[in-house]
mmCIF file of C-alpha atoms in Angstrom:
data_model
loop_
_atom_site.group_PDB
_atom_site.id
_atom_site.type_symbol
_atom_site.label_atom_id
_atom_site.label_comp_id
_atom_site.label_asym_id
_atom_site.label_seq_id
_atom_site.Cartn_x
_atom_site.Cartn_y
_atom_site.Cartn_z
ATOM 1 C CA UNK A 1 14.560 -0.802 -15.812
ATOM 2 C CA UNK A 2 13.730 -1.922 -12.263
ATOM 3 C CA UNK A 3 15.793 -3.666 -9.606
ATOM 4 C CA UNK A 4 19.206 -3.184 -11.168
ATOM 5 C CA UNK A 5 21.907 -4.457 -8.854
ATOM 6 C CA UNK A 6 25.150 -3.090 -10.271
ATOM 7 C CA UNK A 7 26.856 -0.045 -11.814
ATOM 8 C CA UNK A 8 30.206 0.599 -13.420
ATOM 9 C CA UNK A 9 33.131 2.160 -11.579
ATOM 10 C CA UNK A 10 33.093 5.029 -14.064
ATOM 11 C CA UNK A 11 29.495 5.848 -13.146
ATOM 12 C CA UNK A 12 30.422 5.786 -9.475
ATOM 13 C CA UNK A 13 33.157 8.347 -9.999
ATOM 14 C CA UNK A 14 31.106 10.500 -12.347
ATOM 15 C CA UNK A 15 28.167 10.824 -9.976
ATOM 16 C CA UNK A 16 29.905 10.877 -6.599
ATOM 17 C CA UNK A 17 29.401 14.593 -6.108
ATOM 18 C CA UNK A 18 25.775 14.374 -7.183
ATOM 19 C CA UNK A 19 25.199 11.611 -4.627
ATOM 20 C CA UNK A 20 26.560 13.838 -1.896
ATOM 21 C CA UNK A 21 24.060 16.512 -2.880
ATOM 22 C CA UNK A 22 21.295 13.920 -2.630
ATOM 23 C CA UNK A 23 22.225 13.167 0.957
ATOM 24 C CA UNK A 24 24.660 10.236 0.907
ATOM 25 C CA UNK A 25 26.303 9.430 4.237
ATOM 26 C CA UNK A 26 25.711 11.143 7.586
ATOM 27 C CA UNK A 27 25.108 10.420 11.246
ATOM 28 C CA UNK A 28 23.693 7.130 12.481
ATOM 29 C CA UNK A 29 20.671 8.641 14.198
ATOM 30 C CA UNK A 30 19.407 10.878 11.373
ATOM 31 C CA UNK A 31 15.892 10.306 10.031
ATOM 32 C CA UNK A 32 15.767 10.461 6.186
ATOM 33 C CA UNK A 33 14.864 14.020 5.218
ATOM 34 C CA UNK A 34 13.956 15.729 1.922
ATOM 35 C CA UNK A 35 16.786 17.398 0.079
ATOM 36 C CA UNK A 36 16.833 21.202 0.084
ATOM 37 C CA UNK A 37 15.617 21.487 -3.501
ATOM 38 C CA UNK A 38 13.439 18.388 -3.720
ATOM 39 C CA UNK A 39 10.098 19.978 -2.844
ATOM 40 C CA UNK A 40 6.991 18.009 -1.873
ATOM 41 C CA UNK A 41 5.580 15.047 -3.738
ATOM 42 C CA UNK A 42 2.138 15.460 -5.310
ATOM 43 C CA UNK A 43 -0.242 12.879 -3.860
ATOM 44 C CA UNK A 44 -3.527 13.305 -5.745
ATOM 45 C CA UNK A 45 -3.821 11.429 -9.034
ATOM 46 C CA UNK A 46 -4.892 13.162 -12.230
ATOM 47 C CA UNK A 47 -7.408 10.476 -13.229
ATOM 48 C CA UNK A 48 -7.346 11.242 -16.956
ATOM 49 C CA UNK A 49 -3.555 10.899 -17.097
ATOM 50 C CA UNK A 50 -3.584 7.107 -16.698
ATOM 51 C CA UNK A 51 -5.246 4.354 -18.750
ATOM 52 C CA UNK A 52 -8.813 3.627 -17.697
ATOM 53 C CA UNK A 53 -7.952 0.054 -16.695
ATOM 54 C CA UNK A 54 -5.218 1.290 -14.330
ATOM 55 C CA UNK A 55 -7.175 3.922 -12.403
ATOM 56 C CA UNK A 56 -8.948 1.707 -9.864
ATOM 57 C CA UNK A 57 -5.928 -0.559 -9.186
ATOM 58 C CA UNK A 58 -3.717 2.497 -8.634
ATOM 59 C CA UNK A 59 -6.108 4.125 -6.170
ATOM 60 C CA UNK A 60 -6.563 0.847 -4.309
ATOM 61 C CA UNK A 61 -2.845 0.067 -4.162
ATOM 62 C CA UNK A 62 -2.029 3.578 -2.941
ATOM 63 C CA UNK A 63 -3.841 2.810 0.318
ATOM 64 C CA UNK A 64 -1.048 0.522 1.536
ATOM 65 C CA UNK A 65 1.140 3.264 3.013
ATOM 66 C CA UNK A 66 0.982 7.074 2.877
ATOM 67 C CA UNK A 67 4.378 7.529 1.232
ATOM 68 C CA UNK A 68 3.561 5.462 -1.871
ATOM 69 C CA UNK A 69 0.873 7.463 -3.655
ATOM 70 C CA UNK A 70 -1.034 6.842 -6.873
ATOM 71 C CA UNK A 71 0.976 9.480 -8.842
ATOM 72 C CA UNK A 72 4.235 7.849 -7.715
ATOM 73 C CA UNK A 73 3.027 4.402 -8.757
ATOM 74 C CA UNK A 74 1.871 5.745 -12.127
ATOM 75 C CA UNK A 75 5.171 7.558 -12.744
ATOM 76 C CA UNK A 76 7.086 4.433 -11.785
ATOM 77 C CA UNK A 77 5.074 2.289 -14.215
ATOM 78 C CA UNK A 78 5.762 4.694 -17.089
ATOM 79 C CA UNK A 79 9.456 4.658 -16.213
ATOM 80 C CA UNK A 80 9.609 0.865 -15.897
ATOM 81 C CA UNK A 81 7.452 -0.338 -18.807
ATOM 82 C CA UNK A 82 5.681 2.628 -20.429
ATOM 83 C CA UNK A 83 2.362 0.976 -19.469
ATOM 84 C CA UNK A 84 3.162 -2.227 -21.399
ATOM 85 C CA UNK A 85 1.869 -5.141 -19.322
ATOM 86 C CA UNK A 86 3.834 -7.567 -21.498
ATOM 87 C CA UNK A 87 7.157 -5.733 -21.173
ATOM 88 C CA UNK A 88 10.044 -8.157 -20.699
ATOM 89 C CA UNK A 89 13.763 -7.589 -20.191
ATOM 90 C CA UNK A 90 15.523 -10.469 -21.856
ATOM 91 C CA UNK A 91 18.784 -9.773 -20.050
ATOM 92 C CA UNK A 92 17.515 -9.546 -16.464
ATOM 93 C CA UNK A 93 14.268 -11.477 -16.813
ATOM 94 C CA UNK A 94 12.241 -8.563 -15.404
ATOM 95 C CA UNK A 95 8.590 -8.842 -16.361
ATOM 96 C CA UNK A 96 5.361 -6.862 -16.567
ATOM 97 C CA UNK A 97 4.226 -3.323 -15.827
ATOM 98 C CA UNK A 98 6.488 -2.927 -12.794
ATOM 99 C CA UNK A 99 9.403 -4.998 -14.184
ATOM 100 C CA UNK A 100 9.826 -7.447 -11.324
ATOM 101 C CA UNK A 101 12.702 -9.901 -11.353
ATOM 102 C CA UNK A 102 11.495 -13.517 -11.034
ATOM 103 C CA UNK A 103 13.037 -13.966 -7.578
ATOM 104 C CA UNK A 104 11.543 -10.745 -6.226
ATOM 105 C CA UNK A 105 8.134 -11.603 -7.645
ATOM 106 C CA UNK A 106 8.288 -15.067 -6.101
ATOM 107 C CA UNK A 107 8.824 -13.476 -2.695
ATOM 108 C CA UNK A 108 6.520 -10.456 -2.876
ATOM 109 C CA UNK A 109 3.947 -11.253 -5.593
ATOM 110 C CA UNK A 110 0.354 -10.365 -4.619
ATOM 111 C CA UNK A 111 -2.904 -11.656 -6.099
ATOM 112 C CA UNK A 112 -4.381 -8.202 -6.587
ATOM 113 C CA UNK A 113 -7.637 -9.217 -8.278
ATOM 114 C CA UNK A 114 -8.379 -12.332 -6.204
ATOM 115 C CA UNK A 115 -8.376 -14.772 -9.125
ATOM 116 C CA UNK A 116 -6.202 -17.266 -7.237
ATOM 117 C CA UNK A 117 -2.866 -16.516 -8.906
ATOM 118 C CA UNK A 118 -0.255 -13.760 -8.825
ATOM 119 C CA UNK A 119 0.885 -12.866 -12.338
ATOM 120 C CA UNK A 120 3.391 -10.039 -13.008
ATOM 121 C CA UNK A 121 1.652 -9.422 -16.367
ATOM 122 C CA UNK A 122 -1.760 -9.008 -14.763
ATOM 123 C CA UNK A 123 -2.192 -5.233 -14.148
ATOM 124 C CA UNK A 124 -4.081 -5.642 -10.856
ATOM 125 C CA UNK A 125 -1.468 -8.062 -9.517
ATOM 126 C CA UNK A 126 1.477 -6.018 -10.780
ATOM 127 C CA UNK A 127 0.262 -2.698 -9.362
ATOM 128 C CA UNK A 128 -0.724 -4.142 -5.978
ATOM 129 C CA UNK A 129 2.641 -5.911 -5.714
ATOM 130 C CA UNK A 130 4.482 -2.774 -6.806
ATOM 131 C CA UNK A 131 2.839 -0.829 -3.976
ATOM 132 C CA UNK A 132 3.404 -3.606 -1.441
ATOM 133 C CA UNK A 133 7.082 -3.853 -2.316
ATOM 134 C CA UNK A 134 7.560 -0.093 -2.339
ATOM 135 C CA UNK A 135 5.949 0.140 1.117
ATOM 136 C CA UNK A 136 8.295 -2.593 2.296
ATOM 137 C CA UNK A 137 11.230 -0.560 0.980
ATOM 138 C CA UNK A 138 9.924 2.605 2.693
ATOM 139 C CA UNK A 139 9.839 0.672 5.971
ATOM 140 C CA UNK A 140 13.316 -0.703 5.294
ATOM 141 C CA UNK A 141 14.739 2.777 4.700
ATOM 142 C CA UNK A 142 12.987 4.210 7.746
ATOM 143 C CA UNK A 143 14.333 1.386 9.913
ATOM 144 C CA UNK A 144 17.887 2.079 8.743
ATOM 145 C CA UNK A 145 18.002 5.487 10.353
ATOM 146 C CA UNK A 146 21.567 6.229 9.254
ATOM 147 C CA UNK A 147 20.384 6.761 5.683
ATOM 148 C CA UNK A 148 20.302 10.348 4.458
ATOM 149 C CA UNK A 149 17.923 11.754 1.874
ATOM 150 C CA UNK A 150 14.223 11.918 1.117
ATOM 151 C CA UNK A 151 12.506 8.738 2.338
ATOM 152 C CA UNK A 152 10.653 8.080 -0.915
ATOM 153 C CA UNK A 153 13.771 8.817 -2.978
ATOM 154 C CA UNK A 154 15.561 6.198 -0.885
ATOM 155 C CA UNK A 155 12.791 3.667 -1.493
ATOM 156 C CA UNK A 156 12.881 4.323 -5.242
ATOM 157 C CA UNK A 157 16.656 3.931 -5.226
ATOM 158 C CA UNK A 158 16.184 0.624 -3.408
ATOM 159 C CA UNK A 159 13.676 -0.519 -6.040
ATOM 160 C CA UNK A 160 16.077 0.360 -8.840
ATOM 161 C CA UNK A 161 19.475 -0.514 -7.410
ATOM 162 C CA UNK A 162 18.580 -2.824 -4.528
ATOM 163 C CA UNK A 163 18.177 -2.063 -0.817
ATOM 164 C CA UNK A 164 21.630 -3.434 -0.077
ATOM 165 C CA UNK A 165 23.245 -0.845 -2.357
ATOM 166 C CA UNK A 166 21.315 1.954 -0.652
ATOM 167 C CA UNK A 167 22.329 0.732 2.786
ATOM 168 C CA UNK A 168 25.967 0.400 1.760
ATOM 169 C CA UNK A 169 25.987 3.934 0.287
ATOM 170 C CA UNK A 170 24.261 5.480 3.291
ATOM 171 C CA UNK A 171 21.709 7.035 0.926
ATOM 172 C CA UNK A 172 21.006 7.191 -2.800
ATOM 173 C CA UNK A 173 23.931 5.360 -4.437
ATOM 174 C CA UNK A 174 25.883 7.367 -7.048
ATOM 175 C CA UNK A 175 24.741 5.301 -10.034
ATOM 176 C CA UNK A 176 23.815 7.205 -13.195
ATOM 177 C CA UNK A 177 20.751 5.063 -13.876
ATOM 178 C CA UNK A 178 19.452 5.316 -10.309
ATOM 179 C CA UNK A 179 19.852 9.094 -10.160
ATOM 180 C CA UNK A 180 18.026 9.463 -13.494
ATOM 181 C CA UNK A 181 15.357 6.996 -12.339
ATOM 182 C CA UNK A 182 14.476 9.006 -9.228
ATOM 183 C CA UNK A 183 14.467 12.318 -11.097
ATOM 184 C CA UNK A 184 12.200 11.020 -13.861
ATOM 185 C CA UNK A 185 9.689 9.551 -11.404
ATOM 186 C CA UNK A 186 9.703 12.683 -9.277
ATOM 187 C CA UNK A 187 9.107 14.884 -12.338
ATOM 188 C CA UNK A 188 6.305 12.689 -13.713
ATOM 189 C CA UNK A 189 4.602 12.269 -10.333
ATOM 190 C CA UNK A 190 4.579 16.014 -9.718
ATOM 191 C CA UNK A 191 3.455 17.070 -13.198
ATOM 192 C CA UNK A 192 1.913 14.502 -15.548
ATOM 193 C CA UNK A 193 0.286 12.257 -12.946
ATOM 194 C CA UNK A 194 -0.093 14.363 -9.814
ATOM 195 C CA UNK A 195 -1.766 17.600 -8.862
ATOM 196 C CA UNK A 196 -0.705 19.817 -5.999
ATOM 197 C CA UNK A 197 -3.013 20.380 -3.064
ATOM 198 C CA UNK A 198 -2.730 23.169 -0.538
ATOM 199 C CA UNK A 199 -4.941 24.227 2.362
ATOM 200 C CA UNK A 200 -5.598 27.451 0.437
ATOM 201 C CA UNK A 201 -8.314 25.844 -1.700
ATOM 202 C CA UNK A 202 -11.807 27.370 -1.435
ATOM 203 C CA UNK A 203 -10.491 30.907 -1.066
ATOM 204 C CA UNK A 204 -8.189 30.013 1.806
ATOM 205 C CA UNK A 205 -11.049 29.176 4.172
ATOM 206 C CA UNK A 206 -10.180 25.476 4.219
ATOM 207 C CA UNK A 207 -6.825 26.361 5.737
ATOM 208 C CA UNK A 208 -8.507 28.074 8.687
ATOM 209 C CA UNK A 209 -10.812 25.104 9.301
ATOM 210 C CA UNK A 210 -7.915 22.677 9.130
ATOM 211 C CA UNK A 211 -5.853 24.836 11.472
ATOM 212 C CA UNK A 212 -8.549 24.626 14.141
ATOM 213 C CA UNK A 213 -8.798 20.843 13.856
ATOM 214 C CA UNK A 214 -4.998 20.621 13.949
ATOM 215 C CA UNK A 215 -5.024 22.476 17.287
ATOM 216 C CA UNK A 216 -6.969 19.598 18.813
ATOM 217 C CA UNK A 217 -4.634 17.035 17.248
ATOM 218 C CA UNK A 218 -1.595 18.857 18.644
ATOM 219 C CA UNK A 219 -3.251 19.022 22.062
ATOM 220 C CA UNK A 220 -4.126 15.302 21.810
ATOM 221 C CA UNK A 221 -7.669 16.083 22.892
ATOM 222 C CA UNK A 222 -9.421 12.877 23.992
ATOM 223 C CA UNK A 223 -12.237 11.240 22.088
ATOM 224 C CA UNK A 224 -15.471 11.604 24.088
ATOM 225 C CA UNK A 225 -18.613 10.010 22.696
ATOM 226 C CA UNK A 226 -21.349 12.657 22.765
ATOM 227 C CA UNK A 227 -18.832 15.316 23.816
ATOM 228 C CA UNK A 228 -17.877 18.553 22.108
ATOM 229 C CA UNK A 229 -19.845 21.713 21.404
ATOM 230 C CA UNK A 230 -19.509 24.682 19.058
ATOM 231 C CA UNK A 231 -17.380 26.328 21.735
ATOM 232 C CA UNK A 232 -14.950 23.485 22.417
ATOM 233 C CA UNK A 233 -14.445 20.129 24.146
ATOM 234 C CA UNK A 234 -17.062 19.031 26.667
ATOM 235 C CA UNK A 235 -17.892 16.047 28.838
ATOM 236 C CA UNK A 236 -18.981 12.947 26.952
ATOM 237 C CA UNK A 237 -21.847 10.600 27.705
ATOM 238 C CA UNK A 238 -22.296 6.869 28.215
ATOM 239 C CA UNK A 239 -18.988 5.046 28.318
ATOM 240 C CA UNK A 240 -17.164 8.391 28.015
ATOM 241 C CA UNK A 241 -19.139 10.245 30.709
ATOM 242 C CA UNK A 242 -15.946 11.095 32.579
ATOM 243 C CA UNK A 243 -13.996 12.256 29.507
ATOM 244 C CA UNK A 244 -13.808 15.836 28.223
ATOM 245 C CA UNK A 245 -13.236 15.981 24.490
ATOM 246 C CA UNK A 246 -14.839 15.596 21.052
ATOM 247 C CA UNK A 247 -16.429 12.793 19.134
ATOM 248 C CA UNK A 248 -15.868 12.585 15.379
ATOM 249 C CA UNK A 249 -18.783 14.732 14.222
ATOM 250 C CA UNK A 250 -18.495 17.349 16.950
ATOM 251 C CA UNK A 251 -14.836 17.865 16.027
ATOM 252 C CA UNK A 252 -15.753 18.525 12.380
ATOM 253 C CA UNK A 253 -18.612 20.763 13.477
ATOM 254 C CA UNK A 254 -16.441 22.783 15.871
ATOM 255 C CA UNK A 255 -13.605 23.167 13.325
ATOM 256 C CA UNK A 256 -15.972 24.487 10.654
ATOM 257 C CA UNK A 257 -17.798 26.801 13.038
ATOM 258 C CA UNK A 258 -14.641 28.294 14.520
ATOM 259 C CA UNK A 259 -12.623 28.208 11.292
ATOM 260 C CA UNK A 260 -15.244 30.148 9.326
ATOM 261 C CA UNK A 261 -15.716 32.821 11.967
ATOM 262 C CA UNK A 262 -18.947 31.217 13.252
ATOM 263 C CA UNK A 263 -20.533 31.376 9.805
ATOM 264 C CA UNK A 264 -20.948 27.670 8.921
ATOM 265 C CA UNK A 265 -22.688 25.378 11.398
ATOM 266 C CA UNK A 266 -22.663 21.708 10.409
ATOM 267 C CA UNK A 267 -25.382 19.360 11.685
ATOM 268 C CA UNK A 268 -24.482 17.516 14.888
ATOM 269 C CA UNK A 269 -24.177 13.869 13.801
ATOM 270 C CA UNK A 270 -22.054 12.217 11.126
ATOM 271 C CA UNK A 271 -25.185 10.849 9.420
ATOM 272 C CA UNK A 272 -26.662 14.345 9.259
ATOM 273 C CA UNK A 273 -23.382 15.767 7.960
ATOM 274 C CA UNK A 274 -23.282 13.084 5.262
ATOM 275 C CA UNK A 275 -26.815 14.001 4.199
ATOM 276 C CA UNK A 276 -26.026 17.729 4.252
ATOM 277 C CA UNK A 277 -23.058 17.321 1.887
ATOM 278 C CA UNK A 278 -24.611 14.681 -0.353
ATOM 279 C CA UNK A 279 -25.308 17.305 -3.015
ATOM 280 C CA UNK A 280 -21.545 17.749 -3.519
ATOM 281 C CA UNK A 281 -20.084 14.220 -3.534
ATOM 282 C CA UNK A 282 -16.327 13.959 -4.011
ATOM 283 C CA UNK A 283 -14.390 10.993 -5.413
ATOM 284 C CA UNK A 284 -11.136 9.953 -3.756
ATOM 285 C CA UNK A 285 -9.027 11.258 -6.631
ATOM 286 C CA UNK A 286 -10.722 14.676 -6.416
ATOM 287 C CA UNK A 287 -10.528 15.241 -2.664
ATOM 288 C CA UNK A 288 -9.625 18.771 -1.593
ATOM 289 C CA UNK A 289 -8.608 20.072 1.831
ATOM 290 C CA UNK A 290 -11.699 20.743 3.898
ATOM 291 C CA UNK A 291 -13.769 17.896 2.448
ATOM 292 C CA UNK A 292 -15.505 15.567 4.888
ATOM 293 C CA UNK A 293 -14.883 11.809 4.597
ATOM 294 C CA UNK A 294 -17.501 9.341 5.861
ATOM 295 C CA UNK A 295 -17.728 5.679 6.882
ATOM 296 C CA UNK A 296 -20.865 3.567 7.247
ATOM 297 C CA UNK A 297 -23.392 1.602 5.219
ATOM 298 C CA UNK A 298 -27.088 1.455 4.474
ATOM 299 C CA UNK A 299 -27.499 5.166 5.059
ATOM 300 C CA UNK A 300 -26.196 4.869 8.621
ATOM 301 C CA UNK A 301 -22.916 6.756 8.983
ATOM 302 C CA UNK A 302 -20.816 6.035 12.064
ATOM 303 C CA UNK A 303 -17.672 8.102 11.442
ATOM 304 C CA UNK A 304 -16.490 11.338 9.818
ATOM 305 C CA UNK A 305 -13.026 12.851 9.349
ATOM 306 C CA UNK A 306 -11.660 16.100 7.906
ATOM 307 C CA UNK A 307 -9.479 15.757 4.806
ATOM 308 C CA UNK A 308 -6.442 18.059 5.085
ATOM 309 C CA UNK A 309 -4.565 17.319 1.835
ATOM 310 C CA UNK A 310 -1.579 15.208 0.822
ATOM 311 C CA UNK A 311 -3.479 11.980 1.503
ATOM 312 C CA UNK A 312 -3.983 12.875 5.183
ATOM 313 C CA UNK A 313 -6.937 13.551 7.464
ATOM 314 C CA UNK A 314 -7.696 14.611 11.039
ATOM 315 C CA UNK A 315 -10.171 12.591 13.074
ATOM 316 C CA UNK A 316 -11.453 11.872 16.562
ATOM 317 C CA UNK A 317 -11.258 8.079 16.215
ATOM 318 C CA UNK A 318 -12.898 6.215 19.102
ATOM 319 C CA UNK A 319 -13.103 5.881 22.886
ATOM 320 C CA UNK A 320 -9.725 5.599 24.567
ATOM 321 C CA UNK A 321 -7.926 7.431 21.745
ATOM 322 C CA UNK A 322 -7.163 11.071 20.963
ATOM 323 C CA UNK A 323 -7.714 13.459 18.073
ATOM 324 C CA UNK A 324 -4.927 12.816 15.588
ATOM 325 C CA UNK A 325 -3.712 13.204 12.039
ATOM 326 C CA UNK A 326 -3.400 10.044 9.966
ATOM 327 C CA UNK A 327 -3.386 8.693 6.415
ATOM 328 C CA UNK A 328 -6.777 8.473 4.737
ATOM 329 C CA UNK A 329 -8.596 5.115 4.721
ATOM 330 C CA UNK A 330 -10.816 4.204 1.787
ATOM 331 C CA UNK A 331 -11.246 0.487 2.393
ATOM 332 C CA UNK A 332 -13.891 -1.380 4.379
ATOM 333 C CA UNK A 333 -17.121 0.572 4.817
ATOM 334 C CA UNK A 334 -15.834 3.872 3.468
ATOM 335 C CA UNK A 335 -18.997 5.603 2.226
ATOM 336 C CA UNK A 336 -17.533 8.547 0.324
ATOM 337 C CA UNK A 337 -16.789 12.230 0.822
ATOM 338 C CA UNK A 338 -18.730 15.474 0.602
ATOM 339 C CA UNK A 339 -17.758 19.122 0.132
ATOM 340 C CA UNK A 340 -18.976 21.883 2.409
ATOM 341 C CA UNK A 341 -17.613 24.938 0.609
ATOM 342 C CA UNK A 342 -19.826 26.008 -2.267
ATOM 343 C CA UNK A 343 -22.725 23.913 -0.966
ATOM 344 C CA UNK A 344 -26.048 24.896 0.648
ATOM 345 C CA UNK A 345 -24.619 25.504 4.137
ATOM 346 C CA UNK A 346 -21.910 27.762 2.726
ATOM 347 C CA UNK A 347 -24.340 29.656 0.498
ATOM 348 C CA UNK A 348 -26.801 30.150 3.352
ATOM 349 C CA UNK A 349 -24.046 31.399 5.649
ATOM 350 C CA UNK A 350 -22.745 33.917 3.136
ATOM 351 C CA UNK A 351 -26.039 35.077 1.682
#
């Protein structure tokens, strides 16, 4: 498994038609797109599906880029080594959970646990390096815009067969092992290790809240410190006194108020919103669309964003920027998440 660099001519002929179905070839200006039958990738990890020692490293490593999620990393590890940290391929020299070749490890190896050395048989190092290398391959495939096929499929093919083979083929190369590799990881990530999220959670109300926030992201509404009311954008204060828009907490407040038909009114500040949802804390692996994510420390919260599913959120970031959708961030002073639906504000609003 992992980083295979060759295939037989017979395999090339046998799987040529299958490669075409996966998107091989195409115009030079085409962005990699999902195949017609591929479907979405699940992005939220089923925490009980992985060994206890792997859960934290997987969730940490999955923060490197939005395409490489914890379920994908878990499915890839099962495919590469079946969770055996001492796995070794005597023929290729590939080592560890993620089956890195010595040369690739020497170039990309990461000290994931900060012990001063990068060891392919150390789970924290192996998983962090696996994610770092996969994100590099995602960037490689995105940069080579002539490639056809799902972007993550292309990155997985690059991990298995080598990025040069993917570039030469114009997409997923027609190698039997590579085609099986992608299919197995996709199946495992979407079933055993991943759970599907949709904005229809919480009786469909989360979808309406998210839709309102998305309107402001589409409109690129400016960030305005102190701006934003229950009725829409308004003039900010202080350094943003000349800007009409939302700050982070007023955006969340407006989206909930408008998205629930004026039933749920969140407190005004991010600190107050954190306190109001503290009774329903949510771990990263159990986030659902509509949850509020917070940043700060010592009880002082300085930022809030609306989780929208698939590892993404909508936020009003800071002065000089606009409301936008982005990948979630759970590093630095991330303080946790809270759920509005089913909590005291929801119960009070609905009697």
